[in-house]
Amino acid sequence: MSHLPSTEKKRLGVFKFASCDGCQLSLLSCEDELLALAEKVEIAHFLEASSATLPGPFDLALVEGSISTSEDIERIREIRHQSRSLVTIGACATSGGIQSLRNWADHDEYLRYVYPHPDYIDSLATSTAISDHVTVEFELRGCPVDKYQLLEVVMAFIHGRRPRIPSHSVCLECKRRGTICIAVTEGKPCLGPITQAGCGAICPAYHRACYGCFGPCAQANPPSLSEHYLADGTTPLQMIHQLRNVNAASRLFQIESNRIEAKPAAARAHE
Amino acid sequence: MSRERKIIVNALTRVEGEGALHIRLDGDEIDDVRLSIYEPPRFFEALLRGRSIEEVPDITARICGICPVAYQMSSVHALESALNITVTPEIRALRRLLYCGEWIESHALHVFLLSAPDFFGCASGIELTKQFPQQINDGLRVRKVGNALLEILGGRAIHPVNVRVGGFHRMPSREELTPLLSELEWALAAAIELADWVAGFSFPTFDATCELIAMHHPDEYSMNQGQIASTQFPTFDVDKYEQHFSEDQVAHSTALQSTRRGQTSSYLLGPLARVALNRDQLSPQAFALAKKICPVSVTQNRFASILARMIEVVSCLEESIATIQSYETANQAFVPYVVQSGFGCAATEAPRGLLYHHYEISDDGRVAGAKIVPPTSQNQRQIEFDLRGYLPQLIRESDQTIANECEKLIRTYDPCISCSSHFLTVHVVRN
């Protein structure tokens, strides 16, 4: 058996669960690189881009979207079974997405609010990340993912190396961009200090607080940050909503929003 | 021997989101046609309740990655209507510019990567590049200009961050916008040439007269504002939308489909309807192009939607150039307002057609109720109706050919299925 690297093209599969398609679209938005990428990999399954679908196995599966129906659970297991490496792309796939707000709500009430015949709907009471159901080799964060980070991840897996994706906070990107800190100078409850870099720190550059769309960063200390904002006039509900957004069900944001919710306002006032 | 044939396309490709098609034929008779949307529900209208109105444009953007601006625009217009906010002319012009960016990128995506491959029997835009490298590369470069507009005005192309109730978080400077002019001018010339290339495609004949609906504004090609106009019924104001349309359930499908109240007929939204109803308001070069490649008589051929999209790309490029040329850096990014309870609705023209939102606001500035009717929900009934109309000319073909042709027809509407995720999926067996 030869130990030389295979000259065959790696097989790429792109799959979608509950989502807006934005992260798959990021791949189609690599205008300058898309055609070059198509030379390097065989796009075996990518419904949004191609009618030609080939069966597995796949060297790399990119998975967008969260698990929110019973059929999804079966389908992700099958995709996992067919894939050498499985990478989740975007906030839905890595943390359940905006639709995970149902995890705190009455699912039946949600069904009744939106549908005249809720009994026809196949929907789980929770929306969860792919890694809650199957083993995942790498999670790429963002709502949406950054297309350059996405290309880096795809190239890394094609070449058999770890992706070089920073795990530090948005604050470093703000500094690099030369944006004046809006949390310090304007007291806006910016999630930048606990959010992973990757977006280019766009919100503070547009005079608004980061709303955490890349999810928690590696060294995040959410209680310290939220207590600072709460002491400074941000209401608990504002802080909870800031955390319960597109990455609501990411572990650190979830624990922190629950912590604020559980703590009586009176206890907070005496601290 | 049974004469029954079932044709099932389990997964529609080159559309946004996930759907399936079920056709049942009894010999040469069409027994049943169902467009099934199996996109999981995401409950946007339910999860918006209790959120601050300031968060709405960030949340509704997440309904669709291809047309987030449309959701942001319908949201903020509806909320501003509830709060009696009138934005400044500068904010209004920049909102149109942002929307131009989205129409350009969304239409170019559809034309070059999703729909054009159908006219050449190719599986993807990437495969089509082997036959037409120049055209596809130029098409993608045009798309990139649309994305660049979104990035400057919105911070990023997918889920922009700069839109807020009352205006923008930050106005762009003239210095940020003017460097785009040379690329926009290149794109305008390229798009006109590309439109000629598209006009040379071989179009299947499928003319089926139906009601076309689009917004109409007296002074401009309608995007953000206007009344609701139709080729068959009188024009009316957007705040009467729910008196005229309802989302209903029909016996053969569990999917919600929009119809005119009191009528069973379907209607068509999108670029064909807009070009038919507002053609005189296209930009000068787009109007000339429309006369050449898309006469009024063609606007009922669903396959001509690709031509209407190219015309709108040209119109948006021309408008973007004019807007940027006359833009002076404005200081007021948003109109301040007082939070109060109220009800407001608005419709804007998403790339795929009219998108209606309404919101109830509680007195502490939170969403008390929301309704969102995406274009695909409204076009879905028309798509099924058209499939029934198109099938007779295919009926003697192989099952595979019928499936392919029907999928092609569905793709011409550019259905945005994730947007329609509050559809009911087809799971029910009826007696």
XYZ file of C-alpha atoms in Angstrom:
702
model
C 0.000 0.000 0.000
C 1.381 3.388 -0.984
C 2.090 5.941 1.695
C 2.348 8.730 -0.835
C -0.370 11.397 -0.582
C -3.394 10.646 -2.703
C -3.585 12.683 -5.889
C -7.334 12.258 -6.014
C -9.458 15.277 -5.231
C -10.917 15.393 -1.749
C -14.691 15.033 -1.646
C -16.649 17.890 -0.088
C -20.236 17.691 1.134
C -22.222 20.722 2.286
C -25.338 20.032 4.360
C -28.059 22.188 5.834
C -30.282 21.920 8.889
C -32.442 24.705 10.448
C -30.819 27.924 9.283
C -30.996 30.898 6.955
C -28.513 29.543 4.356
C -26.194 32.482 5.043
C -23.161 30.374 5.962
C -23.429 28.227 2.823
C -23.864 31.457 0.918
C -20.535 32.610 2.363
C -18.934 29.832 0.339
C -20.709 31.029 -2.824
C -19.642 34.572 -1.954
C -15.966 33.684 -2.264
C -16.207 35.150 -5.769
C -12.460 35.207 -6.385
C -11.711 31.873 -4.780
C -14.795 29.776 -5.558
C -13.762 28.589 -9.004
C -10.206 27.892 -7.798
C -11.603 25.888 -4.886
C -13.767 23.877 -7.292
C -10.530 22.873 -9.063
C -9.074 21.558 -5.813
C -12.018 19.626 -4.381
C -14.822 17.564 -5.773
C -18.072 19.174 -4.661
C -19.974 15.942 -4.149
C -23.017 17.302 -2.361
C -24.012 20.962 -2.151
C -27.713 21.350 -2.896
C -27.710 25.135 -2.943
C -24.989 25.218 -5.599
C -25.383 22.122 -7.713
C -27.997 19.677 -8.994
C -25.347 16.970 -9.292
C -25.354 15.045 -6.028
C -23.020 12.146 -5.409
C -23.258 9.662 -2.560
C -20.774 9.611 0.351
C -18.313 9.004 1.784
C -17.058 12.573 2.104
C -13.577 13.654 3.133
C -15.038 16.831 4.591
C -18.628 17.613 5.528
C -19.533 21.240 6.211
C -22.715 21.391 8.239
C -24.888 24.486 8.583
C -27.940 24.769 10.823
C -29.181 23.432 14.132
C -30.940 20.224 15.130
C -34.616 21.049 15.637
C -36.635 18.066 14.366
C -36.557 14.324 15.093
C -35.608 13.644 11.461
C -32.608 15.956 11.852
C -31.155 13.670 14.530
C -31.229 10.692 12.184
C -29.872 12.697 9.268
C -26.887 14.160 11.150
C -25.936 10.679 12.376
C -25.972 9.424 8.803
C -23.859 12.369 7.597
C -21.413 11.747 10.446
C -21.222 8.093 9.465
C -20.367 9.073 5.882
C -17.774 11.735 6.704
C -14.098 11.520 7.541
C -14.164 15.032 9.064
C -17.224 17.006 10.074
C -16.990 20.767 10.519
C -19.914 22.876 11.696
C -20.246 26.330 10.170
C -22.065 29.186 11.842
C -23.951 30.000 15.019
C -26.887 27.660 14.308
C -24.645 24.617 13.890
C -22.269 25.496 16.731
C -24.793 26.749 19.294
C -28.366 26.199 18.120
C -28.878 29.584 16.462
C -31.500 32.254 17.087
C -34.125 29.492 16.957
C -32.718 28.142 20.252
C -34.659 30.940 22.015
C -37.420 28.328 22.075
C -35.309 26.430 24.636
C -36.428 28.994 27.219
C -40.005 29.177 25.983
C -43.134 27.047 25.913
C -42.668 25.151 22.643
C -46.357 24.297 22.349
C -47.274 27.931 22.753
C -44.775 28.840 20.007
C -46.367 26.244 17.734
C -49.852 27.587 18.406
C -48.748 31.187 17.859
C -47.333 30.531 14.383
C -49.378 27.632 13.000
C -53.122 27.143 12.692
C -52.626 23.355 12.873
C -49.644 22.808 15.163
C -50.242 19.060 15.285
C -48.940 18.734 11.695
C -45.535 20.110 12.614
C -42.483 17.988 13.293
C -40.472 20.131 15.636
C -38.456 19.406 18.761
C -38.940 21.548 21.848
C -35.255 22.490 21.594
C -32.875 23.709 18.936
C -29.395 22.402 19.623
C -25.869 22.429 18.245
C -24.584 19.629 16.013
C -21.972 18.682 18.640
C -24.784 17.856 21.068
C -25.591 14.920 18.798
C -22.431 13.751 17.028
C -18.659 14.178 17.317
C -17.429 17.267 15.511
C -13.834 17.834 14.360
C -14.036 21.623 14.308
C -16.596 24.359 14.985
C -16.407 27.558 12.964
C -18.233 30.356 14.692
C -20.146 33.345 13.385
C -23.584 34.512 12.322
C -22.679 34.474 9.525
C -19.247 32.852 9.317
C -16.479 34.981 7.864
C -15.747 33.806 4.323
C -11.965 34.025 4.771
C -12.159 31.937 7.927
C -14.353 29.477 6.046
C -11.800 29.186 3.228
C -9.029 28.712 5.793
C -10.966 25.876 7.437
C -11.686 24.142 4.131
C -8.063 24.446 2.971
C -6.769 23.252 6.350
C -8.883 20.107 6.252
C -8.001 19.434 2.624
C -4.321 19.607 3.540
C -4.694 17.667 6.781
C -3.726 20.409 9.226
C -5.532 22.260 12.006
C -7.263 25.477 10.933
C -5.622 28.708 12.066
C -8.616 30.499 13.587
C -8.008 32.966 16.425
C -9.755 32.266 19.711
C -9.146 35.676 21.286
C -11.818 38.322 21.845
C -13.287 40.945 19.515
C -11.468 43.595 21.592
C -8.178 42.780 19.885
C -9.764 43.349 16.481
C -11.161 46.669 17.717
C -7.713 47.762 18.836
C -6.211 46.688 15.521
C -8.900 48.603 13.664
C -8.274 51.693 15.782
C -11.861 51.876 17.030
C -12.374 53.791 20.258
C -13.810 51.499 22.939
C -17.531 52.221 23.200
C -17.902 50.215 26.422
C -15.369 52.464 28.170
C -16.178 55.827 26.585
C -19.935 55.523 26.095
C -20.899 52.845 28.619
C -22.637 50.746 25.970
C -23.046 47.096 27.057
C -20.697 45.695 24.413
C -20.145 41.928 24.358
C -16.796 42.363 22.567
C -14.690 41.378 25.626
C -16.325 37.937 25.836
C -16.978 37.352 22.118
C -14.644 35.516 19.761
C -12.895 37.511 17.047
C -13.552 36.887 13.374
C -16.069 39.510 12.257
C -13.454 42.286 12.124
C -15.104 44.123 15.046
C -17.671 45.713 12.775
C -20.337 46.737 15.307
C -18.183 49.120 17.378
C -16.887 50.556 14.078
C -20.540 51.331 13.280
C -21.051 52.966 16.705
C -22.930 50.124 18.302
C -22.294 47.454 20.902
C -21.136 43.991 19.808
C -24.073 41.591 20.099
C -21.990 38.462 20.284
C -22.727 36.894 16.900
C -19.449 34.925 16.959
C -20.240 33.390 20.360
C -18.047 33.234 23.469
C -14.267 33.454 23.130
C -11.835 31.066 24.773
C -10.921 33.106 27.875
C -14.311 34.723 28.423
C -15.371 35.774 31.912
C -19.068 36.622 31.390
C -20.064 37.194 35.060
C -17.366 39.800 35.499
C -18.454 41.682 32.377
C -22.194 41.563 32.999
C -21.874 42.596 36.644
C -19.886 45.607 35.438
C -22.654 46.594 33.004
C -25.427 45.860 35.521
C -23.765 48.105 38.077
C -23.554 50.787 35.410
C -27.264 50.983 34.576
C -27.897 48.158 32.116
C -31.046 46.355 33.246
C -30.975 42.595 33.871
C -33.456 42.074 31.014
C -31.250 44.039 28.604
C -28.255 41.982 29.657
C -30.160 38.710 29.335
C -31.335 39.655 25.836
C -27.834 40.727 24.873
C -26.650 37.205 25.759
C -29.753 35.413 24.463
C -29.387 36.263 20.842
C -28.006 34.330 17.876
C -25.707 32.325 20.187
C -28.188 32.051 23.070
C -27.563 28.340 23.622
C -23.775 28.493 23.532
C -22.655 27.095 26.863
C -21.070 30.208 28.380
C -23.762 32.658 27.247
C -26.477 30.260 28.377
C -25.001 29.800 31.855
C -24.569 33.548 32.232
C -28.042 34.567 31.051
C -29.542 31.928 33.374
C -27.394 33.189 36.249
C -28.650 36.764 35.807
C -32.218 35.588 35.487
C -32.025 33.456 38.639
C -30.565 36.189 40.787
C -33.207 38.323 42.551
C -32.851 42.028 41.878
C -32.801 42.661 45.661
C -29.702 40.474 46.083
C -28.030 42.364 43.286
C -28.803 45.738 44.884
C -27.048 44.744 48.126
C -23.798 43.750 46.484
C -52.355 -2.196 -15.364
C -52.117 0.936 -13.299
C -51.600 4.084 -15.280
C -50.451 5.930 -12.206
C -47.046 7.622 -12.300
C -45.456 9.295 -9.329
C -42.631 11.738 -9.850
C -40.864 12.868 -6.758
C -38.023 15.344 -6.542
C -36.870 14.713 -3.011
C -34.603 17.713 -2.719
C -34.900 20.770 -4.908
C -31.457 22.041 -5.786
C -30.064 25.499 -6.530
C -32.707 27.182 -4.450
C -32.305 28.836 -1.094
C -33.524 26.474 1.603
C -34.953 22.987 1.302
C -38.076 21.795 -0.443
C -39.480 18.861 -2.367
C -41.902 18.334 -5.211
C -44.528 15.600 -5.502
C -46.403 15.009 -8.744
C -48.991 12.286 -9.218
C -50.217 11.581 -12.729
C -53.019 9.264 -13.737
C -52.108 8.440 -17.312
C -52.127 11.798 -19.052
C -54.214 13.383 -16.328
C -52.562 15.466 -13.641
C -53.810 14.088 -10.381
C -51.817 16.034 -7.825
C -48.989 18.564 -7.720
C -47.478 19.532 -4.406
C -44.582 21.785 -3.630
C -43.526 20.609 -0.219
C -41.418 22.718 2.054
C -39.704 20.630 4.679
C -37.537 23.365 6.065
C -37.861 23.055 9.851
C -39.938 25.788 11.514
C -37.891 28.439 13.312
C -40.759 30.401 14.957
C -39.519 33.923 14.235
C -42.883 35.575 14.847
C -43.099 33.837 18.232
C -39.547 34.490 19.391
C -39.692 38.204 18.521
C -42.243 38.802 21.266
C -40.787 40.482 24.323
C -37.703 41.686 22.470
C -36.875 45.387 22.337
C -37.784 46.975 18.996
C -34.097 47.929 18.672
C -33.250 44.233 18.344
C -35.812 43.481 15.646
C -33.721 44.247 12.522
C -30.869 42.058 13.845
C -33.238 39.165 14.526
C -35.368 39.340 11.368
C -32.188 39.513 9.227
C -31.585 35.922 10.351
C -34.674 34.745 8.501
C -32.676 34.748 5.279
C -28.987 34.878 4.437
C -29.639 35.886 0.818
C -32.006 38.777 1.479
C -31.360 39.963 5.069
C -31.724 43.619 4.022
C -35.282 42.967 2.844
C -36.186 41.692 6.322
C -34.409 44.594 7.982
C -36.141 47.105 5.699
C -39.687 45.749 6.137
C -39.077 45.539 9.915
C -37.832 49.077 10.428
C -40.451 50.572 8.132
C -43.237 48.790 10.004
C -41.833 49.839 13.390
C -41.382 53.428 12.194
C -44.948 53.430 10.990
C -46.064 52.355 14.478
C -44.026 55.138 16.102
C -44.887 57.829 13.515
C -41.234 58.289 12.548
C -40.389 59.922 9.243
C -36.762 59.510 8.233
C -34.715 62.249 6.554
C -34.300 62.286 2.745
C -30.592 61.360 3.238
C -31.449 58.281 5.290
C -34.131 57.314 2.797
C -31.682 57.557 -0.137
C -29.070 55.481 1.669
C -31.641 52.829 2.509
C -32.435 52.546 -1.190
C -28.702 52.305 -1.888
C -28.393 49.472 0.644
C -31.365 47.733 -0.975
C -29.744 48.227 -4.415
C -26.716 46.336 -3.077
C -28.947 43.446 -2.040
C -30.899 43.333 -5.311
C -27.608 43.297 -7.246
C -26.027 40.486 -5.211
C -29.196 38.411 -4.922
C -30.177 38.738 -8.594
C -26.613 38.051 -9.791
C -26.429 34.968 -7.577
C -29.683 33.717 -9.049
C -28.844 34.536 -12.663
C -25.259 33.243 -12.844
C -25.029 30.480 -10.248
C -28.577 29.175 -9.768
C -30.700 29.706 -12.893
C -28.433 30.079 -15.968
C -27.076 26.501 -15.674
C -30.617 25.282 -16.473
C -30.506 26.803 -19.933
C -27.424 24.746 -20.832
C -28.141 21.461 -19.083
C -25.423 22.115 -16.497
C -25.603 21.002 -12.878
C -24.075 24.171 -11.460
C -22.698 27.610 -12.201
C -19.253 26.163 -11.617
C -19.830 23.640 -14.412
C -21.234 26.386 -16.669
C -17.971 28.291 -16.234
C -16.282 25.729 -18.485
C -18.514 26.876 -21.365
C -18.737 30.566 -20.519
C -15.765 31.554 -18.360
C -15.931 35.239 -19.256
C -19.656 35.602 -18.601
C -19.712 33.743 -15.290
C -16.604 35.499 -14.024
C -18.026 38.881 -15.023
C -21.355 37.936 -13.451
C -19.632 37.085 -10.172
C -17.731 40.368 -10.335
C -21.021 42.258 -10.745
C -22.316 40.366 -7.712
C -19.235 41.423 -5.796
C -20.061 45.109 -6.395
C -23.448 44.527 -4.773
C -21.720 42.900 -1.820
C -19.268 45.825 -1.596
C -22.194 48.260 -1.279
C -23.628 46.117 1.524
C -20.256 45.951 3.265
C -19.739 49.719 3.278
C -23.302 50.638 4.240
C -24.010 47.664 6.456
C -20.649 46.481 7.760
C -20.958 43.100 6.074
C -22.891 41.564 3.188
C -24.730 38.837 5.101
C -26.673 40.094 8.145
C -25.535 43.739 8.001
C -25.249 45.482 11.374
C -25.880 49.136 10.541
C -29.685 49.277 10.097
C -31.747 50.527 13.043
C -35.186 51.930 13.766
C -35.074 55.576 12.660
C -32.133 55.218 10.280
C -28.615 53.886 10.643
C -26.196 53.471 13.536
C -23.570 55.385 11.553
C -23.716 57.260 8.253
C -20.940 56.393 5.814
C -18.635 59.195 4.745
C -18.400 60.370 1.163
C -14.810 59.097 1.193
C -16.011 55.582 1.988
C -18.499 55.498 -0.879
C -16.812 57.255 -3.798
C -14.053 54.659 -4.339
C -16.849 52.281 -5.397
C -17.776 54.416 -8.390
C -15.251 53.022 -10.864
C -16.244 49.427 -10.112
C -19.951 50.327 -10.299
C -19.379 51.923 -13.701
C -17.523 48.822 -14.893
C -20.383 46.672 -13.553
C -23.031 48.775 -15.307
C -21.383 48.305 -18.702
C -20.744 44.627 -17.979
C -24.323 43.992 -16.808
C -25.758 45.456 -20.012
C -23.547 43.132 -22.067
C -24.368 40.195 -19.819
C -28.079 40.962 -20.237
C -27.647 40.599 -24.007
C -25.989 37.232 -23.423
C -28.875 36.117 -21.182
C -31.432 37.362 -23.732
C -29.889 34.954 -26.229
C -30.754 31.893 -24.111
C -33.303 29.473 -25.480
C -36.470 30.151 -23.469
C -39.098 27.460 -23.042
C -42.507 28.751 -24.037
C -44.748 29.016 -21.048
C -47.112 31.936 -21.028
C -49.885 31.679 -18.528
C -51.637 34.917 -17.751
C -52.020 35.534 -14.044
C -52.353 38.456 -11.690
C -49.032 40.225 -11.188
C -48.611 42.183 -7.961
C -45.880 44.661 -7.037
C -45.535 47.829 -5.066
C -45.871 51.063 -6.973
C -44.571 54.487 -6.000
C -45.471 57.647 -7.937
C -41.905 58.988 -8.084
C -39.535 56.043 -8.200
C -39.079 52.363 -9.032
C -40.621 50.996 -5.864
C -38.355 49.333 -3.321
C -39.023 50.522 0.211
C -42.312 52.307 -0.132
C -45.426 52.592 -2.215
C -48.904 51.241 -2.645
C -49.771 47.707 -3.689
C -50.552 47.554 -7.399
C -51.892 44.733 -9.521
C -52.444 43.978 -13.178
C -56.042 42.977 -12.395
C -57.349 44.873 -9.361
C -57.238 48.464 -8.151
C -54.212 49.754 -6.265
C -54.506 50.022 -2.472
C -52.469 51.181 0.532
C -50.158 48.772 2.388
C -52.095 49.185 5.635
C -55.016 47.442 3.887
C -52.823 44.409 3.076
C -54.545 42.084 5.514
C -57.967 43.092 4.236
C -56.937 41.924 0.766
C -54.757 38.876 1.410
C -54.853 35.895 3.712
C -52.660 32.883 4.345
C -54.884 29.863 3.954
C -54.718 26.118 4.093
C -55.816 24.104 1.076
C -57.034 20.530 0.944
C -54.216 18.976 -1.091
C -51.382 20.522 0.892
C -50.750 21.421 4.475
C -48.657 24.397 3.440
C -49.941 27.875 4.085
C -50.543 29.688 0.832
C -51.452 33.308 0.338
C -54.501 34.214 -1.682
C -56.559 37.287 -2.237
C -59.374 37.205 0.271
C -62.556 35.969 -1.318
C -60.752 34.624 -4.383
C -59.261 31.239 -5.120
C -56.861 32.545 -7.740
C -53.152 32.790 -7.108
C -50.890 35.724 -7.924
C -47.274 36.300 -8.883
C -44.754 38.543 -7.171
C -41.172 39.411 -8.014
C -39.053 40.913 -10.790
C -41.467 40.047 -13.630
C -44.330 41.734 -11.798
C -42.224 44.779 -10.932
C -40.934 45.242 -14.472
C -44.488 44.842 -15.801
C -46.017 47.351 -13.400
C -43.213 49.888 -12.997
C -41.282 49.686 -16.246
C -41.483 53.436 -16.959
C -39.640 54.134 -13.709
C -36.595 52.013 -14.468
C -33.323 53.916 -14.805
C -32.739 55.207 -18.378
C -30.354 52.437 -19.434
C -32.464 49.762 -17.773
C -35.585 51.099 -19.506
C -33.821 50.941 -22.882
C -32.706 47.400 -22.055
C -36.245 46.399 -21.061
C -37.610 47.658 -24.369
C -35.017 45.558 -26.167
C -35.032 42.264 -24.266
C -38.226 42.153 -22.217
C -41.256 43.644 -23.975
C -44.508 43.772 -22.014
C -45.744 40.715 -23.916
C -42.934 38.655 -22.398
C -43.584 39.477 -18.766
C -46.037 36.605 -18.396
C -43.422 33.995 -19.403
C -42.091 32.737 -16.079
C -38.793 31.771 -17.703
C -38.260 35.447 -18.591
C -37.765 36.279 -14.909
C -34.030 35.942 -15.516
C -34.311 38.851 -17.995
C -36.256 40.958 -15.506
C -33.534 40.309 -12.944
C -30.820 41.530 -15.313
C -32.872 44.662 -16.069
C -33.192 45.365 -12.350
C -29.461 44.806 -11.827
C -28.787 47.480 -14.468
C -31.350 49.811 -12.890
C -29.814 49.362 -9.422
C -26.278 49.939 -10.716
C -27.330 53.134 -12.464
C -29.202 54.365 -9.395
C -26.270 53.496 -7.106
C -23.886 55.535 -9.243
C -26.233 58.540 -9.221
C -26.813 58.286 -5.456
C -23.104 58.103 -4.644
C -22.222 60.920 -7.050
C -24.639 63.290 -5.326
C -23.950 62.060 -1.771
C -22.671 64.528 0.790
C -21.689 63.115 4.164
C -24.762 63.471 6.353
C -24.432 63.999 10.081
C -27.781 62.771 11.322
C -27.596 58.973 11.302
C -31.056 58.401 12.750
C -34.215 60.218 13.719
C -34.755 60.134 17.504
C -38.131 58.942 18.736
C -40.185 58.427 21.847
C -41.090 54.853 22.680
C -44.845 54.296 22.850
C -47.322 51.549 22.196
C -48.727 51.175 18.712
C -49.330 49.067 15.666
C -47.513 49.418 12.374
C -47.178 47.552 9.125
C -45.053 47.910 6.031
C -44.198 46.127 2.847
C -41.025 46.420 0.819
C -39.858 44.719 -2.361
C -37.470 41.895 -1.473
C -35.511 40.649 -4.513
C -38.132 37.882 -4.862
C -41.150 40.113 -4.321
C -43.338 41.849 -1.824
C -42.511 41.196 1.828
C -45.089 42.240 4.438
C -44.460 42.737 8.182
C -46.653 43.993 10.979
C -45.797 44.628 14.625
C -47.650 45.494 17.784
C -45.476 47.464 20.198
C -46.089 47.563 23.951
C -45.675 50.817 25.846
C -42.193 49.828 27.081
C -40.906 49.495 23.522
C -41.119 45.733 23.130
C -42.671 43.576 20.465
C -46.100 42.383 21.600
C -47.050 40.685 18.332
C -45.536 40.108 14.901
C -46.602 38.856 11.496
C -44.250 38.248 8.595
C -45.433 37.195 5.141
C -42.451 36.391 2.902
C -42.647 36.480 -0.907
C -42.259 32.730 -1.290
C -45.336 32.172 0.855
C -47.267 34.326 -1.594
C -45.744 32.823 -4.748
C -46.094 29.231 -3.615
C -49.673 28.810 -4.775
C -48.783 30.333 -8.135
C -45.848 27.929 -8.461
C -48.141 24.937 -7.981
C -50.700 26.406 -10.363
C -48.013 26.994 -12.997
C -46.634 23.466 -12.615
C -50.109 22.180 -13.452
C -50.159 24.466 -16.462
C -46.681 23.484 -17.624
C -47.037 19.706 -17.155
C -49.318 18.910 -20.133
C -46.571 19.790 -22.629
C -44.157 17.460 -20.796
C -46.427 14.572 -20.060
C -45.044 12.218 -22.702
C -41.477 12.730 -21.545
C -39.606 10.427 -19.179
C -40.114 10.840 -15.453
C -36.588 12.217 -15.133
C -37.185 14.848 -17.826
C -40.473 15.879 -16.222
C -38.763 16.202 -12.848
C -35.918 18.255 -14.336
C -38.242 20.574 -16.246
C -40.467 21.165 -13.237
C -37.468 21.920 -11.096
C -36.309 24.425 -13.727
C -39.681 26.132 -13.637
C -39.635 26.308 -9.825
C -36.152 27.791 -9.928
C -37.284 30.695 -12.132
C -39.260 32.062 -9.153
C -36.041 31.975 -7.108
C -38.038 30.642 -4.172
C -36.439 31.452 -0.882
C -37.493 28.504 1.181
C -35.746 29.305 4.466
C -37.755 32.518 4.507
C -40.897 30.473 4.310
C -40.048 28.299 7.234
C -43.314 29.061 8.906
C -44.959 26.955 6.237
C -46.564 23.726 7.244
C -44.733 20.761 5.803
C -46.528 17.942 4.044
C -46.926 15.083 6.465
C -50.611 14.478 6.572
C -52.387 11.689 4.705
C -55.976 12.625 3.931
C -58.801 10.219 3.226
